[in-house]
Short mmCIF file of C-alpha atoms in Angstrom, two decimals:
data_model
loop_
_atom_site.label_atom_id
_atom_site.label_comp_id
_atom_site.label_asym_id
_atom_site.label_seq_id
_atom_site.Cartn_x
_atom_site.Cartn_y
_atom_site.Cartn_z
CA MET A 1 0.00 0.00 0.00
CA SER A 2 1.38 3.39 -0.98
CA PHE A 3 1.86 6.16 1.56
CA VAL A 4 -0.94 8.26 0.03
CA LYS A 5 -3.37 5.33 0.21
CA ALA A 6 -2.30 4.70 3.80
CA LEU A 7 -3.01 8.33 4.71
CA ARG A 8 -6.40 8.06 3.03
CA TYR A 9 -7.16 4.97 5.10
CA PHE A 10 -5.95 6.65 8.31
CA PHE A 11 -8.18 9.69 7.93
CA ARG A 12 -11.18 7.64 6.78
CA GLU A 13 -10.91 5.47 9.89
CA ALA A 14 -10.33 8.56 12.03
CA LEU A 15 -13.55 10.13 10.76
CA VAL A 16 -15.44 6.89 11.49
CA ASN A 17 -14.02 6.87 15.05
CA LEU A 18 -14.97 10.51 15.54
CA GLY A 19 -18.52 9.75 14.43
CA ARG A 20 -18.84 6.72 16.68
CA GLY A 21 -17.52 8.45 19.77
CA TYR A 22 -18.75 11.94 18.98
CA ARG A 23 -19.56 12.75 22.60
CA VAL A 24 -16.09 12.15 24.03
CA SER A 25 -14.51 13.53 20.85
CA PHE A 26 -16.52 16.73 21.26
CA LEU A 27 -15.17 17.05 24.79
CA ALA A 28 -11.60 16.86 23.49
CA VAL A 29 -12.34 19.33 20.68
CA LEU A 30 -14.03 21.72 23.12
CA THR A 31 -11.11 21.53 25.57
CA ILE A 32 -8.54 22.44 22.94
CA ALA A 33 -10.87 25.15 21.55
CA VAL A 34 -11.13 26.80 24.98
CA SER A 35 -7.35 26.78 25.47
CA LEU A 36 -6.66 28.21 22.01
CA THR A 37 -9.44 30.79 22.38
CA LEU A 38 -7.95 32.10 25.62
CA GLY A 39 -4.48 32.28 24.08
CA GLY A 40 -5.95 33.88 20.96
CA VAL A 41 -7.73 36.58 23.00
CA PHE A 42 -4.42 37.63 24.57
CA LEU A 43 -2.69 37.41 21.17
CA LEU A 44 -5.37 39.54 19.52
CA ALA A 45 -5.34 42.11 22.33
CA SER A 46 -1.54 42.42 22.39
CA ARG A 47 -1.42 42.61 18.58
CA ASN A 48 -3.89 45.50 18.45
CA LEU A 49 -2.35 47.27 21.42
CA SER A 50 1.09 47.03 19.78
CA GLY A 51 -0.37 48.50 16.59
CA ALA A 52 -1.93 51.35 18.59
CA VAL A 53 1.41 52.05 20.27
CA GLU A 54 3.14 52.26 16.89
CA ARG A 55 0.52 54.70 15.62
CA TRP A 56 0.75 56.82 18.75
CA ARG A 57 4.53 56.75 18.61
CA ALA A 58 4.38 58.54 15.27
CA GLU A 59 2.29 61.26 16.91
CA THR A 60 4.21 61.62 20.17
CA ARG A 61 5.28 65.05 21.27
CA VAL A 62 7.56 66.52 23.88
CA VAL A 63 5.63 69.38 25.46
CA ILE A 64 7.77 72.05 27.14
CA TYR A 65 5.59 74.10 29.48
CA LEU A 66 6.95 77.61 30.02
CA LYS A 67 6.49 79.98 32.93
CA PRO A 68 3.14 81.88 32.71
CA ALA A 69 4.86 85.26 32.49
CA THR A 70 6.90 84.34 29.39
CA ALA A 71 6.42 87.00 26.71
CA GLU A 72 5.67 86.20 23.06
CA PRO A 73 9.15 87.21 21.72
CA GLU A 74 10.73 84.97 24.34
CA ILE A 75 8.47 82.09 23.31
CA GLN A 76 9.55 82.49 19.68
CA ARG A 77 13.22 82.62 20.68
CA LEU A 78 12.89 79.43 22.75
CA ALA A 79 11.03 77.75 19.87
CA ALA A 80 13.89 78.52 17.49
CA GLU A 81 16.37 77.18 20.03
CA ALA A 82 14.36 74.00 20.49
CA LYS A 83 14.35 73.49 16.69
CA ALA A 84 18.15 73.53 16.50
CA PRO A 85 18.91 69.77 16.86
CA PRO A 86 18.69 67.94 13.50
CA TRP A 87 16.44 65.21 14.94
CA VAL A 88 13.73 67.72 15.92
CA ALA A 89 11.12 67.55 13.17
CA SER A 90 9.02 70.53 14.19
CA VAL A 91 8.31 72.95 17.04
CA GLN A 92 4.88 74.53 17.49
CA PRO A 93 4.69 77.45 19.96
CA VAL A 94 1.37 77.57 21.82
CA SER A 95 0.56 80.82 23.56
CA ALA A 96 -1.49 80.99 26.74
CA ALA A 97 -4.48 82.35 24.79
CA ALA A 98 -4.20 79.56 22.23
CA ALA A 99 -3.98 76.98 25.05
CA ARG A 100 -7.17 78.38 26.58
CA GLN A 101 -8.99 78.24 23.23
CA ARG A 102 -7.80 74.67 22.67
CA PHE A 103 -9.10 73.69 26.12
CA ARG A 104 -12.50 75.20 25.27
CA ASP A 105 -12.64 73.31 21.95
CA ILE A 106 -11.66 69.94 23.46
CA PHE A 107 -13.67 70.26 26.70
CA PRO A 108 -16.67 72.48 25.89
CA SER A 109 -18.55 71.35 29.01
CA LEU A 110 -15.66 72.59 31.19
CA SER A 111 -15.05 75.87 29.37
CA GLY A 112 -16.47 77.79 32.32
CA LEU A 113 -13.40 76.87 34.34
CA VAL A 114 -11.18 79.08 32.20
CA GLU A 115 -13.59 81.97 31.74
CA GLY A 116 -13.75 85.13 33.79
CA LEU A 117 -10.23 84.95 35.13
CA GLY A 118 -8.02 88.01 35.13
CA GLU A 119 -4.92 86.09 34.09
CA GLU A 120 -4.51 83.32 31.57
CA PRO A 121 -5.07 80.07 33.51
CA LEU A 122 -2.97 77.91 31.19
CA PRO A 123 0.75 78.39 30.55
CA PRO A 124 2.34 78.84 27.12
CA SER A 125 4.18 75.83 25.77
CA LEU A 126 6.32 74.41 22.97
CA GLU A 127 5.10 71.21 21.27
CA VAL A 128 8.18 69.47 19.90
CA ALA A 129 8.01 66.54 17.44
CA VAL A 130 11.20 64.47 17.65
CA SER A 131 12.52 61.56 15.62
CA GLU A 132 14.07 59.03 17.97
CA ARG A 133 15.62 57.08 15.09
CA GLN A 134 17.65 60.07 13.95
CA ALA A 135 18.79 61.07 17.44
CA PRO A 136 22.19 59.65 18.51
CA PRO A 137 21.97 57.45 21.62
CA GLY A 138 21.81 59.56 24.77
CA ASP A 139 21.48 62.90 22.97
CA LEU A 140 17.71 63.07 23.35
CA ALA A 141 17.85 62.30 27.07
CA THR A 142 20.56 64.92 27.55
CA TRP A 143 18.52 67.47 25.58
CA LEU A 144 15.41 66.80 27.71
CA ARG A 145 17.41 67.04 30.93
CA ALA A 146 18.86 70.41 29.85
CA TRP A 147 15.41 71.82 29.08
CA ARG A 148 14.04 70.67 32.45
CA GLN A 149 16.79 72.65 34.20
CA ARG A 150 16.16 75.93 32.36
CA PRO A 151 14.67 78.80 34.41
CA GLU A 152 12.06 79.63 31.73
CA VAL A 153 10.61 76.09 31.90
CA SER A 154 8.10 74.92 34.51
CA MET A 155 7.72 71.31 33.29
CA VAL A 156 8.63 68.99 30.41
CA ASP A 157 6.09 66.30 29.48
CA ASP A 158 7.44 63.45 27.35
CA ASP A 159 4.72 61.31 25.72
CA ARG A 160 7.21 58.49 25.17
CA GLU A 161 7.30 57.77 28.91
CA TRP A 162 3.71 56.54 29.09
CA LEU A 163 4.17 54.69 25.81
CA ARG A 164 7.04 52.76 27.39
CA GLN A 165 4.78 51.93 30.33
CA LEU A 166 2.09 50.74 27.91
CA GLU A 167 4.63 48.56 26.08
CA THR A 168 5.57 46.98 29.41
CA LEU A 169 1.88 46.30 30.07
CA ILE A 170 1.53 44.69 26.63
CA ALA A 171 4.50 42.42 27.34
CA VAL A 172 2.91 41.37 30.65
CA VAL A 173 -0.43 40.69 28.94
CA ARG A 174 1.30 38.63 26.26
CA GLY A 175 3.27 36.66 28.87
CA VAL A 176 0.18 35.95 30.99
CA GLY A 177 -1.72 34.84 27.89
CA LEU A 178 1.06 32.51 26.80
CA ALA A 179 1.32 30.99 30.29
CA LEU A 180 -2.43 30.41 30.67
CA GLY A 181 -2.70 29.15 27.09
CA ALA A 182 0.17 26.71 27.66
CA VAL A 183 -1.44 25.33 30.83
CA LEU A 184 -4.81 24.85 29.15
CA LEU A 185 -3.15 23.42 26.05
CA GLY A 186 -1.46 20.85 28.28
CA ALA A 187 -4.87 19.97 29.71
CA ALA A 188 -6.24 19.65 26.17
CA ILE A 189 -3.40 17.30 25.21
CA PHE A 190 -4.17 15.17 28.26
CA THR A 191 -7.89 15.09 27.33
CA ILE A 192 -7.16 14.07 23.74
CA ALA A 193 -4.76 11.40 25.00
CA SER A 194 -7.49 9.96 27.23
CA VAL A 195 -10.02 9.96 24.38
CA ILE A 196 -7.61 8.26 21.97
CA ARG A 197 -6.64 5.72 24.62
CA LEU A 198 -10.31 4.90 25.20
CA THR A 199 -10.88 4.50 21.47
CA ALA A 200 -7.88 2.16 21.25
CA TYR A 201 -9.28 0.00 24.05
CA LEU A 202 -12.61 -0.22 22.24
CA HIS A 203 -10.77 -1.55 19.16
CA HIS A 204 -8.38 -3.90 20.96
CA GLU A 205 -9.82 -7.00 19.26
CA GLU A 206 -9.39 -5.51 15.79
CA ILE A 207 -5.86 -4.42 16.72
CA SER A 208 -5.00 -7.94 17.88
CA ILE A 209 -6.24 -9.41 14.60
CA MET A 210 -4.26 -6.86 12.59
CA ARG A 211 -1.13 -7.81 14.48
CA LEU A 212 -1.76 -11.49 13.79
CA VAL A 213 -1.98 -10.87 10.04
CA GLY A 214 1.30 -8.92 10.09
CA ALA A 215 0.18 -5.28 10.09
CA THR A 216 2.93 -2.84 11.07
CA GLU A 217 2.65 -0.67 14.18
CA PHE A 218 2.57 2.43 12.00
CA PHE A 219 -0.42 1.04 10.07
CA ILE A 220 -2.19 0.11 13.32
CA ARG A 221 -1.58 3.43 15.08
CA GLY A 222 -1.99 5.68 12.05
CA PRO A 223 -5.79 6.10 12.35
CA PHE A 224 -5.44 7.09 16.01
CA TYR A 225 -2.76 9.66 15.14
CA ALA A 226 -5.04 11.03 12.41
CA GLU A 227 -7.94 11.16 14.88
CA GLY A 228 -5.91 13.23 17.34
CA LEU A 229 -4.77 15.50 14.51
CA LEU A 230 -8.35 16.05 13.35
CA GLN A 231 -9.53 16.78 16.89
CA GLY A 232 -6.79 19.38 17.25
CA VAL A 233 -7.60 21.05 13.92
CA LEU A 234 -11.35 21.08 14.68
CA GLY A 235 -10.62 22.63 18.08
CA ALA A 236 -8.46 25.30 16.44
CA LEU A 237 -11.15 26.12 13.85
CA LEU A 238 -13.76 26.34 16.60
CA ALA A 239 -11.46 28.67 18.57
CA LEU A 240 -10.93 30.90 15.52
CA ALA A 241 -14.69 31.07 14.91
CA GLY A 242 -15.26 32.11 18.52
CA LEU A 243 -12.44 34.65 18.34
CA TYR A 244 -13.82 36.18 15.15
CA GLY A 245 -17.29 36.42 16.68
CA ALA A 246 -15.89 38.19 19.76
CA TYR A 247 -13.75 40.47 17.56
CA HIS A 248 -16.73 41.40 15.38
CA PHE A 249 -18.84 42.13 18.48
CA VAL A 250 -16.19 44.43 20.00
CA HIS A 251 -15.20 46.00 16.65
CA ALA A 252 -18.81 47.09 16.06
CA ARG A 253 -18.50 49.25 19.19
CA ALA A 254 -15.14 50.78 18.27
CA ALA A 255 -16.70 54.08 17.21
CA SER A 256 -18.16 54.73 20.66
CA SER A 257 -15.51 53.15 22.87
CA LEU A 258 -11.80 53.95 23.00
CA ILE A 259 -11.02 50.59 24.64
CA ALA A 260 -12.91 48.72 21.90
CA ALA A 261 -11.03 50.69 19.24
CA MET A 262 -7.70 49.82 20.86
CA LEU A 263 -8.42 46.09 21.32
CA ALA A 264 -10.26 45.29 18.10
CA THR A 265 -8.78 47.40 15.32
CA ASN A 266 -7.74 44.40 13.20
CA PHE A 267 -8.27 40.65 13.35
CA LEU A 268 -5.41 38.15 13.40
CA GLY A 269 -3.22 38.03 10.31
CA GLY A 270 -2.83 35.01 8.05
CA SER A 271 0.37 33.83 9.72
CA GLU A 272 -1.22 34.10 13.18
CA ILE A 273 -4.31 32.17 12.05
CA GLY A 274 -1.99 29.51 10.63
CA LEU A 275 -0.12 29.41 13.95
CA VAL A 276 -3.37 28.77 15.88
CA VAL A 277 -4.32 25.93 13.51
CA LEU A 278 -0.80 24.50 13.71
CA LEU A 279 -0.86 24.61 17.52
CA GLY A 280 -4.17 22.77 17.52
CA ALA A 281 -2.89 20.13 15.11
CA VAL A 282 0.35 19.63 17.06
CA ALA A 283 -1.53 19.42 20.37
CA GLY A 284 -3.89 16.80 18.94
CA LEU A 285 -1.05 14.77 17.47
CA LEU A 286 0.93 14.96 20.72
CA GLY A 287 -2.13 13.74 22.61
CA ALA A 288 -2.45 10.77 20.28
CA VAL A 289 1.26 9.94 20.51
CA ALA A 290 1.16 10.21 24.31
CA SER A 291 -1.88 7.92 24.51
CA LEU A 292 -0.20 5.21 22.43
CA ARG A 293 3.31 5.40 23.83
CA ARG A 294 2.59 1.93 25.17
CA GLU A 295 0.81 -0.70 23.12
CA PRO A 296 -2.98 -0.57 23.47
CA LEU A 297 -4.60 -3.67 24.97
#
């Protein structure tokens, strides 16, 4: 018998076994689907959060808040000085009046807080767009430290600091997801191994006859390996269907929720979908191999 015909026989017998024991097979498929769904949720969340960080990184600014009494000519002079380094892309001076108008436009319901005051409530500032890739190592940190020490400056706010904190959070989320997914995947492998072992016991008479007529161990065990593989693939497909349903549900609310927009901007890519299916197939095959590491009775 050729290898292709043997594979055909393996998968045909595996489908028959799945149909006969559909209840226990469904339990194995459901277990692996739950484990891959949980891992996929963390993968999807970290993927979209990483994409959001990259988009925000392109829009990050260093905001240099000046003392309230800084005059307009002094603001322009400081803006020109801030533009001097070659890795500074642009500097936008924002006067106190412009800052107040911006506050009113962004927070119309709170505009009363900045009205009726004798002095401008918000300080002037310089919004500096920097290119980290063009800045020599250490130069940007030195530049920021020098500006913080200047007498005209009250505070320097660097958007990149909270982005670094967010990246750390994404790494933690990804690590927790991988750990939980690995634990549940191990449980799924154990469940598939138990199901395959039970199926082998139910066919022990047929297996004994096949041995008597000279069938090889590979030919005897092949259908069980194929059954585990199919259970793993079915579990992965079920997990992907559940993930897509959850993604579609959250994505539909992206327009009204910032969190939804951050977590469900895009679905998994082709390589990531292939990885989920591959993990399911490998887990199912490992379960089958583990169940038959000793000869079935």
